[in-house]
mmCIF file of C-alpha atoms and ligand atoms in Angstrom:
data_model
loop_
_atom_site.group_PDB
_atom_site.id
_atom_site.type_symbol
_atom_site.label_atom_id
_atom_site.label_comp_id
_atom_site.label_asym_id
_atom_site.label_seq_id
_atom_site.Cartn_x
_atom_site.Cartn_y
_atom_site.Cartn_z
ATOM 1 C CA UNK U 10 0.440 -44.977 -124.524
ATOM 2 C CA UNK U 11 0.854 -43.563 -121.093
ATOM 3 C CA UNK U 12 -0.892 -40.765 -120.189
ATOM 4 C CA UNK U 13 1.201 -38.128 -117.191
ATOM 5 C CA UNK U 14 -0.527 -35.697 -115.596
ATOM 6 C CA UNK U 15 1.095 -33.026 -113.012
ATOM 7 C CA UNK U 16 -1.117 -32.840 -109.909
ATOM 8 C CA UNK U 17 -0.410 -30.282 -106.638
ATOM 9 C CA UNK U 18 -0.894 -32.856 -103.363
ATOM 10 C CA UNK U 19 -2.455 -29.737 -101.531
ATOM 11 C CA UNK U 20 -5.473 -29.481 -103.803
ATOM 12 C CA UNK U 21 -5.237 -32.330 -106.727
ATOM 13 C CA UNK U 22 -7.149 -31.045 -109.255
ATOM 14 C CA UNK U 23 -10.972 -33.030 -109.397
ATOM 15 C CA UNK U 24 -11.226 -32.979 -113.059
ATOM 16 C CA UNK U 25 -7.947 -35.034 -113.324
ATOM 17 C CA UNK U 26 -8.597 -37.678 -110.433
ATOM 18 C CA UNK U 27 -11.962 -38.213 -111.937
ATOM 19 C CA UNK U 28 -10.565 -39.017 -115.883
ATOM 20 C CA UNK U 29 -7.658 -41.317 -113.251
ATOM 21 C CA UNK U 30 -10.434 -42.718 -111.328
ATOM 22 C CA UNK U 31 -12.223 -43.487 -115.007
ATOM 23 C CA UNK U 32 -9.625 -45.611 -115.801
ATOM 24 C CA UNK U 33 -9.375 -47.176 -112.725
ATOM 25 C CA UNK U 34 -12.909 -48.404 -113.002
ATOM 26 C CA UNK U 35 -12.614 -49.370 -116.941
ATOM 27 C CA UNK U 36 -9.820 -51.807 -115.742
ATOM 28 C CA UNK U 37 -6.994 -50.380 -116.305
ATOM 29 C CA UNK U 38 -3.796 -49.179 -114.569
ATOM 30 C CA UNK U 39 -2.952 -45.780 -112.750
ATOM 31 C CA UNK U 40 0.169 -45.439 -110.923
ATOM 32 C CA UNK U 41 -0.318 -42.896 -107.995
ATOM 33 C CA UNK U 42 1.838 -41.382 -105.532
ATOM 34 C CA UNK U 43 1.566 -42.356 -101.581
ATOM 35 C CA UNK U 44 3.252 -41.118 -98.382
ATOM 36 C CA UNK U 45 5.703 -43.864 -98.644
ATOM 37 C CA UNK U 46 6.268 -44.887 -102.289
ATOM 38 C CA UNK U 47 4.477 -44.447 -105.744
ATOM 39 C CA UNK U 48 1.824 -47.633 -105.818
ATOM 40 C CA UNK U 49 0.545 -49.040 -109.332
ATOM 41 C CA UNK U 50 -3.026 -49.065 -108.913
ATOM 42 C CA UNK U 51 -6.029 -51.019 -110.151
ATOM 43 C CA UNK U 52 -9.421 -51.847 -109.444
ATOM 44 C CA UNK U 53 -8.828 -54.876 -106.366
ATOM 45 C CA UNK U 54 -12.454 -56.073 -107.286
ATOM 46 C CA UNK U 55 -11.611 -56.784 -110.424
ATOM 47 C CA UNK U 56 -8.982 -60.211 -111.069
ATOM 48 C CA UNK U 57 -8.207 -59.068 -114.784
ATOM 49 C CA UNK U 58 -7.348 -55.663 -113.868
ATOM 50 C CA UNK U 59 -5.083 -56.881 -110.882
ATOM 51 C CA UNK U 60 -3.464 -59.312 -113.693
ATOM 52 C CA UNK U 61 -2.539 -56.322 -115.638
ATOM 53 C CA UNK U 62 -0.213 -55.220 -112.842
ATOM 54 C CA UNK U 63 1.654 -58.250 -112.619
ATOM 55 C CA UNK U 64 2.219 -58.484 -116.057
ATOM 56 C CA UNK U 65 3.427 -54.360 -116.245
ATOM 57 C CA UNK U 66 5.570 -55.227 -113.428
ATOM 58 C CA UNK U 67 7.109 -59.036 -114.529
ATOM 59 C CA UNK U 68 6.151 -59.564 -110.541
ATOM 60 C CA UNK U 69 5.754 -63.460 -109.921
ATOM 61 C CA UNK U 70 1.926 -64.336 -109.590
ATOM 62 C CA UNK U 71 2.172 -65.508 -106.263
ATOM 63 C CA UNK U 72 3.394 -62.406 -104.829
ATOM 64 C CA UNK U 73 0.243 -61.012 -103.153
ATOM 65 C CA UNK U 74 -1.110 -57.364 -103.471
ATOM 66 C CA UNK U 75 -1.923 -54.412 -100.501
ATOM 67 C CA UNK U 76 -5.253 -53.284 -101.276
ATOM 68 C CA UNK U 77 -5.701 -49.242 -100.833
ATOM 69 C CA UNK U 78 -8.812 -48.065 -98.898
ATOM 70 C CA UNK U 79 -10.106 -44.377 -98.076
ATOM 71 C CA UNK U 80 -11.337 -44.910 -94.540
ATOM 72 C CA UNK U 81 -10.127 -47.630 -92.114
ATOM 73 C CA UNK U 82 -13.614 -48.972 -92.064
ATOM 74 C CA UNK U 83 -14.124 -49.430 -95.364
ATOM 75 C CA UNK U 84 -11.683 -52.480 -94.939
ATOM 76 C CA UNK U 85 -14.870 -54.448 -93.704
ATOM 77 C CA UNK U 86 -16.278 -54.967 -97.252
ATOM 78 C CA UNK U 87 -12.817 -56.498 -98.104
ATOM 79 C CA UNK U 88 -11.382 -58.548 -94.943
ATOM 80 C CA UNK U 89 -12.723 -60.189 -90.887
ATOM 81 C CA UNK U 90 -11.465 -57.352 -88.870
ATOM 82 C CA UNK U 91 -11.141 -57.694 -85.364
ATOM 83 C CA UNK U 92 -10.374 -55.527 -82.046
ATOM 84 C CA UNK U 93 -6.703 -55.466 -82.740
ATOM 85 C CA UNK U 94 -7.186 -53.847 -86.121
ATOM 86 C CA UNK U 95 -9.457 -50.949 -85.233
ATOM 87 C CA UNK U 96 -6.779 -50.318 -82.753
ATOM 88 C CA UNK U 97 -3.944 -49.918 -85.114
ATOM 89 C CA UNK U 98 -6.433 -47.744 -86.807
ATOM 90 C CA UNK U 99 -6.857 -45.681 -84.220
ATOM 91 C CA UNK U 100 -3.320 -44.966 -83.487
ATOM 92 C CA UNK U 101 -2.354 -45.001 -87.290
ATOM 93 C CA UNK U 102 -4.944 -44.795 -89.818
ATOM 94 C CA UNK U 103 -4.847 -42.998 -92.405
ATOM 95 C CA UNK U 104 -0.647 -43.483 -92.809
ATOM 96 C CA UNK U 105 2.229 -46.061 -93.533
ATOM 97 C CA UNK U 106 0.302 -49.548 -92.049
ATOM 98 C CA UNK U 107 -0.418 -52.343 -93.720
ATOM 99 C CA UNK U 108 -2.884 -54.888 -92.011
ATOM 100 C CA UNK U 109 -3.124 -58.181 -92.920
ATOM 101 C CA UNK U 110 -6.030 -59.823 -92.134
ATOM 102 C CA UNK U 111 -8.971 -63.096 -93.391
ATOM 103 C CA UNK U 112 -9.991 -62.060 -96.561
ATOM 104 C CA UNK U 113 -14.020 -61.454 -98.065
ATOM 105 C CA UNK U 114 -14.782 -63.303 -100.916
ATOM 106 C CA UNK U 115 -15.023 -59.446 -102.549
ATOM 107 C CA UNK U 116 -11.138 -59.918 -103.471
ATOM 108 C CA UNK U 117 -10.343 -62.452 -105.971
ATOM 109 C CA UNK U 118 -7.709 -64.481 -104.905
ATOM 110 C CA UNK U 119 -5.333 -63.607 -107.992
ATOM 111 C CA UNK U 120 -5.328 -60.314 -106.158
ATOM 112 C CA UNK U 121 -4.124 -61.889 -103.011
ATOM 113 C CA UNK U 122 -1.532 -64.690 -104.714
ATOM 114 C CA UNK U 123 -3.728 -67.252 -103.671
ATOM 115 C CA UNK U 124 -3.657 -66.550 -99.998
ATOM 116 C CA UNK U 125 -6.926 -66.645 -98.103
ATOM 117 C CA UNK U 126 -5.631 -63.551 -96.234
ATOM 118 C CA UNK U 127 -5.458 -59.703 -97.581
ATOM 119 C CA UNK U 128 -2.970 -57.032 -96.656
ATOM 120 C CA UNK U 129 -5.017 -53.835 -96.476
ATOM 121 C CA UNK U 130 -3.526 -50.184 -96.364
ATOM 122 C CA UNK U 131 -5.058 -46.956 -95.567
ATOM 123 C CA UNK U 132 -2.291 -44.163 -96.782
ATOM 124 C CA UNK U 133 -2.922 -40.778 -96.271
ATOM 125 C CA UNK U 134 -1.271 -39.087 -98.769
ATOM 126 C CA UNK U 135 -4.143 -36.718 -100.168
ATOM 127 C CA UNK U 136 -3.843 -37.487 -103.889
ATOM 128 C CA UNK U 137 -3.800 -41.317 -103.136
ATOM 129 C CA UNK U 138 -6.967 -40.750 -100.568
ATOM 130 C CA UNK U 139 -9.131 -38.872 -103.689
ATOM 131 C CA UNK U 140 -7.842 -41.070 -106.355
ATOM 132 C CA UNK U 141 -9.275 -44.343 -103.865
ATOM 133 C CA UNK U 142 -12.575 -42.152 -102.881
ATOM 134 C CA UNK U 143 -13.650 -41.404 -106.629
ATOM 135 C CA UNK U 144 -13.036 -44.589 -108.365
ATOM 136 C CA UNK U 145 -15.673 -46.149 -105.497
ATOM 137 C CA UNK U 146 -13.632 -49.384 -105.147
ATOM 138 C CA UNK U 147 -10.329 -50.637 -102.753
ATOM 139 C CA UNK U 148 -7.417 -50.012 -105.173
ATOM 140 C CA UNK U 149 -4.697 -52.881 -105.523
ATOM 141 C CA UNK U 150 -0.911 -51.235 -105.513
ATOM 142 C CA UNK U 151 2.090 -52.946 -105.338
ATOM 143 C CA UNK U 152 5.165 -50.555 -105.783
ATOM 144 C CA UNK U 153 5.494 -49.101 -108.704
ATOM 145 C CA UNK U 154 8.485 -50.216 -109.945
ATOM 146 C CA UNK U 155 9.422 -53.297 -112.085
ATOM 147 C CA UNK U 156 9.757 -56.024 -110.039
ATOM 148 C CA UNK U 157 13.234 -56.435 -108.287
ATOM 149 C CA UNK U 158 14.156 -52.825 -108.763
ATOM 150 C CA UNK U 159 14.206 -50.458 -105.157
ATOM 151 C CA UNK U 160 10.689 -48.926 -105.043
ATOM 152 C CA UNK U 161 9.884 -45.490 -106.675
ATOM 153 C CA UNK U 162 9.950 -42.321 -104.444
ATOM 154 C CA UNK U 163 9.279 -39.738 -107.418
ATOM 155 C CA UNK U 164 7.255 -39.749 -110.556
ATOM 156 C CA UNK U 165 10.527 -39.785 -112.738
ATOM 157 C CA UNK U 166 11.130 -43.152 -110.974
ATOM 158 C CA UNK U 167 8.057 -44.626 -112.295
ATOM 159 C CA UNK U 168 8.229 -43.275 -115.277
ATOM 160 C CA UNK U 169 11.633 -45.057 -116.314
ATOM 161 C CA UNK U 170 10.126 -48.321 -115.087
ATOM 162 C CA UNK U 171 6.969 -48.329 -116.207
ATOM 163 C CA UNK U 172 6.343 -45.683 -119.033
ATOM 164 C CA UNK U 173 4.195 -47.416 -121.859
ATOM 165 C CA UNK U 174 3.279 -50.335 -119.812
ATOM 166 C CA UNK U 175 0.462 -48.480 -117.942
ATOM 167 C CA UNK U 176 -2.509 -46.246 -118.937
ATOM 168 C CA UNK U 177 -1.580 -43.019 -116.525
ATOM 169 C CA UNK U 178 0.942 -41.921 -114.208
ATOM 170 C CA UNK U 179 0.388 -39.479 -111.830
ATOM 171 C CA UNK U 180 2.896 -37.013 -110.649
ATOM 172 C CA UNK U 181 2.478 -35.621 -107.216
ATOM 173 C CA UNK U 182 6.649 -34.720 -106.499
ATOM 174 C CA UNK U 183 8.468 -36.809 -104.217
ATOM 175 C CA UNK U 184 7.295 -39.092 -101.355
ATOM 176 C CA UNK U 185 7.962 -38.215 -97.688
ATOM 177 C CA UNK U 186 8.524 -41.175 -96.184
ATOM 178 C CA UNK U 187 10.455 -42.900 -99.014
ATOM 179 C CA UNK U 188 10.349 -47.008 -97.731
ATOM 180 C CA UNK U 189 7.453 -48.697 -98.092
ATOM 181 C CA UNK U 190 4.623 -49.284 -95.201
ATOM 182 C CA UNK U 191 5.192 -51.317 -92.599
ATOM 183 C CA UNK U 192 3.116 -54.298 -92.651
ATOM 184 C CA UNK U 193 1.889 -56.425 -89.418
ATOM 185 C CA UNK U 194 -0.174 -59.496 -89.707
ATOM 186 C CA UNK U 195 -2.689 -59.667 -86.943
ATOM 187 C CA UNK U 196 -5.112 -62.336 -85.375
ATOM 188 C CA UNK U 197 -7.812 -61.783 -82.263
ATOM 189 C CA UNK U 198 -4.642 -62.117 -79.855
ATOM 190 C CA UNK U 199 -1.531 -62.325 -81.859
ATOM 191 C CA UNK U 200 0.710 -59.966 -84.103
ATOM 192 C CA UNK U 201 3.851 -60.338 -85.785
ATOM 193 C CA UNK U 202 5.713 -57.705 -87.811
ATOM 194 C CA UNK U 203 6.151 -58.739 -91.909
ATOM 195 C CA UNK U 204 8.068 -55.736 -92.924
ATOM 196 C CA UNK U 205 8.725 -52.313 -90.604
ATOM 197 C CA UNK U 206 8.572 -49.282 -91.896
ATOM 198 C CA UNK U 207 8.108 -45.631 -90.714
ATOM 199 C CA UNK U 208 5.687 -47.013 -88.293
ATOM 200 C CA UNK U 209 8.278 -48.700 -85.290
ATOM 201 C CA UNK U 210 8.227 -51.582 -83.417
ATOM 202 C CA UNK U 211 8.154 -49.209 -80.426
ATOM 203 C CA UNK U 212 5.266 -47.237 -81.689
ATOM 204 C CA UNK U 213 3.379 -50.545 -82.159
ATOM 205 C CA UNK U 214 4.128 -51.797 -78.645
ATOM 206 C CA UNK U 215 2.371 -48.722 -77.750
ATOM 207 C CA UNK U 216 -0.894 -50.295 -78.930
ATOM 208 C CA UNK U 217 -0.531 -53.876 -79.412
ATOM 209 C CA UNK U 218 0.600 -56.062 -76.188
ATOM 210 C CA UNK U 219 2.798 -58.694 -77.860
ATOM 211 C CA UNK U 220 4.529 -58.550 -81.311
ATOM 212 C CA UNK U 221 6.798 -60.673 -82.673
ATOM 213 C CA UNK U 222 8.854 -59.999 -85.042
ATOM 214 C CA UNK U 223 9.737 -62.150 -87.869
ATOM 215 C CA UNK U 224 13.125 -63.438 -87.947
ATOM 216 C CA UNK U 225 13.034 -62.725 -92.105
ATOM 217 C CA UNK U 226 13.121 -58.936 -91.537
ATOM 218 C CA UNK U 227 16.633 -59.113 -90.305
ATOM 219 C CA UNK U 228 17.704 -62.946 -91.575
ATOM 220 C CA UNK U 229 17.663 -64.863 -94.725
ATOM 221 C CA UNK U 230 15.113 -67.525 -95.235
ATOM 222 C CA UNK U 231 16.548 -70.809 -94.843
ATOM 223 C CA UNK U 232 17.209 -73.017 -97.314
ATOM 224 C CA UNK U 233 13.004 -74.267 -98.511
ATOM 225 C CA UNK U 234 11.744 -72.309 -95.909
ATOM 226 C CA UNK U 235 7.707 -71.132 -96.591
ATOM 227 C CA UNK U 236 7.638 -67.150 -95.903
ATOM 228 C CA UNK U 237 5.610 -65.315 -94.103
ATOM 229 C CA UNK U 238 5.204 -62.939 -96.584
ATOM 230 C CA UNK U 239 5.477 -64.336 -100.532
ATOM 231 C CA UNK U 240 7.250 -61.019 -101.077
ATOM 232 C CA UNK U 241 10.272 -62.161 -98.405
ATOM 233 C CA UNK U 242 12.020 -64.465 -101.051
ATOM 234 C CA UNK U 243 12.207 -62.407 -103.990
ATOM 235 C CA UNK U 244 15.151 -60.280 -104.996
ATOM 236 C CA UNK U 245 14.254 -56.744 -104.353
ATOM 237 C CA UNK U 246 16.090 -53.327 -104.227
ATOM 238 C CA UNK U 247 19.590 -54.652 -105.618
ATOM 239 C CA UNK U 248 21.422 -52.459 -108.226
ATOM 240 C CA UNK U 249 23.137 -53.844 -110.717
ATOM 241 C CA UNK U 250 26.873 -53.630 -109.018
ATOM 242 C CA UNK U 251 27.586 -55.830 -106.236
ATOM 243 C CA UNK U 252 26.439 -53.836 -102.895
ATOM 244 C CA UNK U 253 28.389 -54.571 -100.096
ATOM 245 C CA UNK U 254 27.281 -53.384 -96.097
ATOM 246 C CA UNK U 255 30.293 -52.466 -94.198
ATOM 247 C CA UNK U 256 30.143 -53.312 -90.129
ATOM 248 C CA UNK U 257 31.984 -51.492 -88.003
ATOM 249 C CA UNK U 258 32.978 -48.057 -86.009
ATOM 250 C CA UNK U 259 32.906 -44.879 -88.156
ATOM 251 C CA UNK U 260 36.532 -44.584 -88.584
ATOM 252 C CA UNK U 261 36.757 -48.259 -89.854
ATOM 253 C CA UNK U 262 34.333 -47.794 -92.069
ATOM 254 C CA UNK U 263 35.579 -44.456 -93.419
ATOM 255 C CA UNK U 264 39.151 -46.257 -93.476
ATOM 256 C CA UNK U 265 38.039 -49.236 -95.554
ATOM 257 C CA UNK U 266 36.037 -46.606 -97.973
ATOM 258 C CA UNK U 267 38.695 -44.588 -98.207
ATOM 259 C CA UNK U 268 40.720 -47.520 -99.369
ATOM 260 C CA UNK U 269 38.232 -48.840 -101.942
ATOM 261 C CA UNK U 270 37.933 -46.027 -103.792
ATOM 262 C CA UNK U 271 41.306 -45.809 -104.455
ATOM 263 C CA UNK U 272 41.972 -49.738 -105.490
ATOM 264 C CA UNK U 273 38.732 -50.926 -106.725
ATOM 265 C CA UNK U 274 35.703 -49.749 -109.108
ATOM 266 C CA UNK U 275 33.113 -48.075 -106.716
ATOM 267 C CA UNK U 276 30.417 -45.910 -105.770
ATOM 268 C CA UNK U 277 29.956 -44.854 -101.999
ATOM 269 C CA UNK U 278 27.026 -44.398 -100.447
ATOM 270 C CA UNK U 279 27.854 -42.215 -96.966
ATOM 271 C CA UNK U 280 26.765 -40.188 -94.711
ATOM 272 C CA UNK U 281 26.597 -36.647 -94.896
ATOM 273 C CA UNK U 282 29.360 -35.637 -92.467
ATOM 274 C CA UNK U 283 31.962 -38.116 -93.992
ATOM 275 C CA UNK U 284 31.328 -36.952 -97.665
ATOM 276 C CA UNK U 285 34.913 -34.315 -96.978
ATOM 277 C CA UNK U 286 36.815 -37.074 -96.030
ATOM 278 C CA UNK U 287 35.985 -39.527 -98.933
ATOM 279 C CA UNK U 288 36.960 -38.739 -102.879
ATOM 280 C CA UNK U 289 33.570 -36.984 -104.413
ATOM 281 C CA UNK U 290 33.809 -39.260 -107.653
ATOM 282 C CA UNK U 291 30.874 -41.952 -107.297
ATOM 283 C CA UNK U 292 30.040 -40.322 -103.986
ATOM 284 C CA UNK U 293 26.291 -41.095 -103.400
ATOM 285 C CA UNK U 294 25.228 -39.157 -99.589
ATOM 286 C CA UNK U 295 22.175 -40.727 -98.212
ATOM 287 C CA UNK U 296 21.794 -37.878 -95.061
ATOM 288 C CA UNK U 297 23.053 -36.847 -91.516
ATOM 289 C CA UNK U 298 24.409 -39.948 -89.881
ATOM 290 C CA UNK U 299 21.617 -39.438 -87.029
ATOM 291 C CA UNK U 300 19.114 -38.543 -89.339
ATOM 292 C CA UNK U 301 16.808 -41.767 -89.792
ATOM 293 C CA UNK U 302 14.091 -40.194 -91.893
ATOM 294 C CA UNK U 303 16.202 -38.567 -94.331
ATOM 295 C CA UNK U 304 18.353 -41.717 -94.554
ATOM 296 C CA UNK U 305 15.263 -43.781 -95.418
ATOM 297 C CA UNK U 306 13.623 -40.878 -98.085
ATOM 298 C CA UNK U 307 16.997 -40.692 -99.712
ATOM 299 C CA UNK U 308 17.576 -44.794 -100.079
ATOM 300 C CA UNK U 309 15.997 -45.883 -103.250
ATOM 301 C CA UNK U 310 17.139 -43.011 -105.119
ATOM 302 C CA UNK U 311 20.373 -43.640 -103.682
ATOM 303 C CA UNK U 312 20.117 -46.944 -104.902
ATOM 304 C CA UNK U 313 18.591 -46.131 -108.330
ATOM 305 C CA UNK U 314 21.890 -44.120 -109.138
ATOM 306 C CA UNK U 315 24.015 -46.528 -108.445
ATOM 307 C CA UNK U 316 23.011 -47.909 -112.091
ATOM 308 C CA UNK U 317 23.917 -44.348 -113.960
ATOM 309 C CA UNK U 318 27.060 -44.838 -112.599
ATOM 310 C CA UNK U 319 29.678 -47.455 -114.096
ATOM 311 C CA UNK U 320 31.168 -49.709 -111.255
ATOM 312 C CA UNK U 321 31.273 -52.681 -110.577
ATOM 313 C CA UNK U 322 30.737 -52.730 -106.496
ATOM 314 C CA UNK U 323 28.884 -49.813 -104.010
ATOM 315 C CA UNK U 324 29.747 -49.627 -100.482
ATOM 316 C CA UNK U 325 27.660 -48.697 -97.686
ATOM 317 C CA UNK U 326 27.147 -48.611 -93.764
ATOM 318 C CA UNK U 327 25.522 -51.294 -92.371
ATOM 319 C CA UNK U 328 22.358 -49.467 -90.256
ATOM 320 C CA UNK U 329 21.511 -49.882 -86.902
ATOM 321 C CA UNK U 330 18.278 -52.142 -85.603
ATOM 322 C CA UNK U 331 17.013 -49.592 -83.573
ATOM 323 C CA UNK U 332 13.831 -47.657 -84.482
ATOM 324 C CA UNK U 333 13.806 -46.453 -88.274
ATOM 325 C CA UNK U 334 16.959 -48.136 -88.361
ATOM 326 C CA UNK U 335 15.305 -51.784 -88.761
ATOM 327 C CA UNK U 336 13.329 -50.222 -91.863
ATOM 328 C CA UNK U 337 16.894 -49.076 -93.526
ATOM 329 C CA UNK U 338 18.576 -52.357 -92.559
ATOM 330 C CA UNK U 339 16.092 -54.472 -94.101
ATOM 331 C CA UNK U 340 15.734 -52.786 -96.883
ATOM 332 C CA UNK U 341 19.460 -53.034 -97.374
ATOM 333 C CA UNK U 342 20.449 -56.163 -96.414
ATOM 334 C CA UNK U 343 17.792 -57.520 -99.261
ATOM 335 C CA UNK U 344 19.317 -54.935 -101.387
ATOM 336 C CA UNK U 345 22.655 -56.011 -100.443
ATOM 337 C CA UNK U 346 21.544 -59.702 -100.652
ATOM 338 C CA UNK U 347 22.815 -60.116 -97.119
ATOM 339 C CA UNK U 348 26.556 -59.020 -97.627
ATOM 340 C CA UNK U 349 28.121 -57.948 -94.642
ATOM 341 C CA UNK U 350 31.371 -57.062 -94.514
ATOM 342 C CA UNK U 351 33.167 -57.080 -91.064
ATOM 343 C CA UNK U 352 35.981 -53.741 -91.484
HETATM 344 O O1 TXA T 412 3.924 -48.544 -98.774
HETATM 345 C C1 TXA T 412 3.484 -49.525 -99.346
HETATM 346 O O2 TXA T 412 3.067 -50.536 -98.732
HETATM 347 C C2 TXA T 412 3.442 -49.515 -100.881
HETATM 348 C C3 TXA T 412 2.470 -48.417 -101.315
HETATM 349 C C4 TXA T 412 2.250 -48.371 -102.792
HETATM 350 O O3 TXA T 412 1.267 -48.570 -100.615
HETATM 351 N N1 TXA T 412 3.093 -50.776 -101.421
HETATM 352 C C5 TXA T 412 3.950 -51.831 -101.432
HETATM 353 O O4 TXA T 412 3.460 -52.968 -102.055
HETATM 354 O O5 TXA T 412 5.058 -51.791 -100.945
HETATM 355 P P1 TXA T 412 4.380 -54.189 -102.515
HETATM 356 O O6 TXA T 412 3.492 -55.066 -103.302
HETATM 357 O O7 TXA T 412 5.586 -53.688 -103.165
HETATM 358 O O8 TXA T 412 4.734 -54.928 -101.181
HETATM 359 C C6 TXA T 412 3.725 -55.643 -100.508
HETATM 360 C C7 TXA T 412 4.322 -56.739 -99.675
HETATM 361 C C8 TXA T 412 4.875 -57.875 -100.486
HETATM 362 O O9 TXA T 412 6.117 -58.277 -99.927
HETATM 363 C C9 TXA T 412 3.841 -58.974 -100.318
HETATM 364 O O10 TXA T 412 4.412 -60.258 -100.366
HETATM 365 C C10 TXA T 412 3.264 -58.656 -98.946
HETATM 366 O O11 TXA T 412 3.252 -57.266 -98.881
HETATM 367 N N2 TXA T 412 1.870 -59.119 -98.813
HETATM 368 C C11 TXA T 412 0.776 -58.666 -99.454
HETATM 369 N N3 TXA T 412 -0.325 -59.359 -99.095
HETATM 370 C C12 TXA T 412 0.083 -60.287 -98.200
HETATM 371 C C13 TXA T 412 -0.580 -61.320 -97.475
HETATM 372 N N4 TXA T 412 -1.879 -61.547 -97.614
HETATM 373 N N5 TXA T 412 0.173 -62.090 -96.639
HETATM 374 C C14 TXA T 412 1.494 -61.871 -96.486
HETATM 375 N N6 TXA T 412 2.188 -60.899 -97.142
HETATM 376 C C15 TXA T 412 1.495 -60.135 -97.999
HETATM 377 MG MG1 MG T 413 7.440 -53.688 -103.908
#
C-alpha cells in the first residue's frame, strides 16, 4: 500500500515529514518533490533500502544514484571534496547541482552502481530540505518515474508510475524547474559537464575556469563506447509514438507540421504563438517560443501526454544549444532517440 499525503511547500506540515522521515529510516521508500523533478527517496546509508528503488523503478543496477543532502557541507561525511566543490556551493547550493565527486566508504557501492565516485545534490526545494534534515541521513533519489519514462514534474506523475510500489508519496504541487539537475563531475583542476540543467554552462564558467563539456550531452555514444555517466546509454524520456525533432526556420517547420497533421497520425508539440496556425486536434503547446523556462517545466508533461493520445508519431522543434536550450535539446534528442529531421 502507498500511503499520499498533501503537504503546502511554504510550511510542510512537521508531523507528516516526521511519520515520511520514519519510513525513510525503517528502510523504506518515500518519493518527495524537488525544485527540478519528484526524486524516489531512501536511506543512501543503507544498500537494501537503495535496492528497493531499483527494483520499484525496473532501473538497471548499474545505473548509479544522486544522494540528497541538507547543507553543502554535510557532503563531507559522504564524498573527498575539494576547492572546486565548495565553490559551486557557493554560487549554487542549495539548488539544481549535482556534484560528482570520490566517494566515503559511508555509501555502499550498490548505491553508487559500483562506481568509486558519488553524485551528490543539495536541492532546495523546502519540503525536500525537511524531509533530508529529519530522517538524519543523505537520501538516495533517482527520478521518480519508472525507468525509461520522462521524469515526474507533479505528484499525479508519480503516482501513475509508481503507486503501490512505494511506501509514501508526497505531494507538494508541481515542480518549478521541471528537467532534472544539472550534473558536473569535478576533480582538484578539472570539470566536465554530465548533464545541464537549469544551472548553464555560462553560469558555471562564472565560477569554474575550464569546463568541458561532454560530447554525450548533445551526441550519441558510439558504438561500445564506456559513458561518462551509466545513465547516458539508457533509453529515457521517449513516449510510446515515434518522436521526431524537426530542424529548420519557423515557417518550415510550421509548413512541414501543418502538412503532417493532415496526412499522417500525429500529435504536435509547438510553441505557443504557432498553436492558431496549426489544427488544435493532438496539439500539445510546450510555451512562448523565447520562453526557455517554461519550455523546460512544460516538457515531461508534454511528453507524458503524448501516450493519452492515440498516434503513432509526435512532432516537435528541434531546440537551440544556447543556454537553457542545451537542457531542452538533450532531453529531447534522448527522448527523440536522436531523430532529426532536416524540413
Ligand atoms: O534533479 C535531479 O537530479 C533529480 C532529483 C530527484 O534530484 N534526480 C535525478 O536522478 O535526475 P536520476 O537518477 O534520474 O539521474 C541521475 C543521473 C543518472 O544519469 C546517473 O547515471 C548519473 O546521474 N550519475 C549518478 N551518479 C553518478 C556517478 N557517480 N558518476 C556518473 N554519473 C552518475
Ligand atoms: Mg531519471
Amino acid at each position: 500500500m502507498t500511503e499520499i499525503i498533501k503537504l503546502d511547500v511554504g510550511s510542510p506540515n512537521k508531523e507528516l515529514i516526521e511519520s515520511a522521515a520514519r519510513i525513510i529510516k525503517a528502510g523504506g521508500l518515500v518519493a518527495f518533490p524537488t525544485e527540478t523533478v519528484y526524486g524516489l527517496g531512501a536511506d543512501a546509508t543503507d544498500a537494501d533500502a537503495s535496492k528497493k528503488i531499483y527494483a520499484a523503478k525496473g532501473r538497471p543496477s548499474d545505473n548509479p544514484l544522486i544522494i540528497h543532502i541538507a547543507e553543502p557541507e554535510d557532503a563531507e561525511k559522504y564524498a573527498y571534496t575539494n576547492e572546486l566543490y565548495y565553490k559551486l556551493a557557493k554560487a549554487f547550493m542549495p539548488g539544481p547541482l549535482t556534484v560528482i565527486l570520490p566517494k566515503k566508504d559511508t555509501i555502499p557501492s550498490s548505491v553508487t552502481g559500483g562506481l568509486d565516485s558519488v553524485a551528490v545534490r543539495c536541492p532546495s526545494h523546502p519540503i525536500a530540505r525537511a524531509l533530508i534534515r529529519a530522517s538524519d541521513t543523505a537520501i538516495a533519489a533517482p527520478s521518480a518515474n519508472l525507468s525509461g519514462s520522462p521524469s515526474p514534474t507533479c505528484a499525479e506523475h508519480v503516482i501513475a508510475d509508481l503507486s503501490g510500489k512505494v511506501d509514501m508519496i508526497i505531494d507538494g504541487g508541481s515542480c518549478e524547474i521541471g528537467l532534472e539537475s544539472t550534473i558536473v563531475k569535478i576533480s582538484d583542476n578539472s570539470a566536465i559537464l554530465l548533464r545541464p540543467g537549469m544551472i548553464t554552462c555560462d553560469a558555471l564558467r562564472c565560477v569554474l575556469e575550464r569546463l568541458e563539456i561532454s560530447h554525450a550531452v548533445t551526441e550519441m555514444l558510439a558504438e561500445g563506447e564506456r559513458p561518462q555517466s551509466p545513465g547516458m546509454k539508457y533509453r529515457h524520456y521517449a513516449p510510446r509514438a515515434q518522436l521526431i525533432l524537426l530542424d529548420g526556420d519557423s515557417e518550415s517547420v510550421i509548413e512541414y507540421m501543418r502538412s503532417a497533421q493532415k496526412n499522417e497520425s500525429c500529435a504536435i508539440i509547438c510553441y505557443d504563438e504557432d498553436s492558431s496556425l496549426l489544427d488544435e486536434k493532438d496539439l500539445i503547446k510546450i510555451g512562448g517560443r523565447d520562453d526557455l523556462e517554461t519550455q523546460a517545466s512544460t516538457l515531461f508533461s508534454a511528453l507524458r501526454q503524448c501516450d493519452s493520445l492515440s498516434v503513432e508519431k509526435v512532432y516537435a522543434h528541434l531546440p537551440s544549444k544556447e543556454g537553457i536550450g542545451l537542457a531542452l535539446y538533450n532531453r529531447m534528442i534522448r527522448a527523440a532517440a536522436h531523430t532529426i529531421k532536416k524540413v
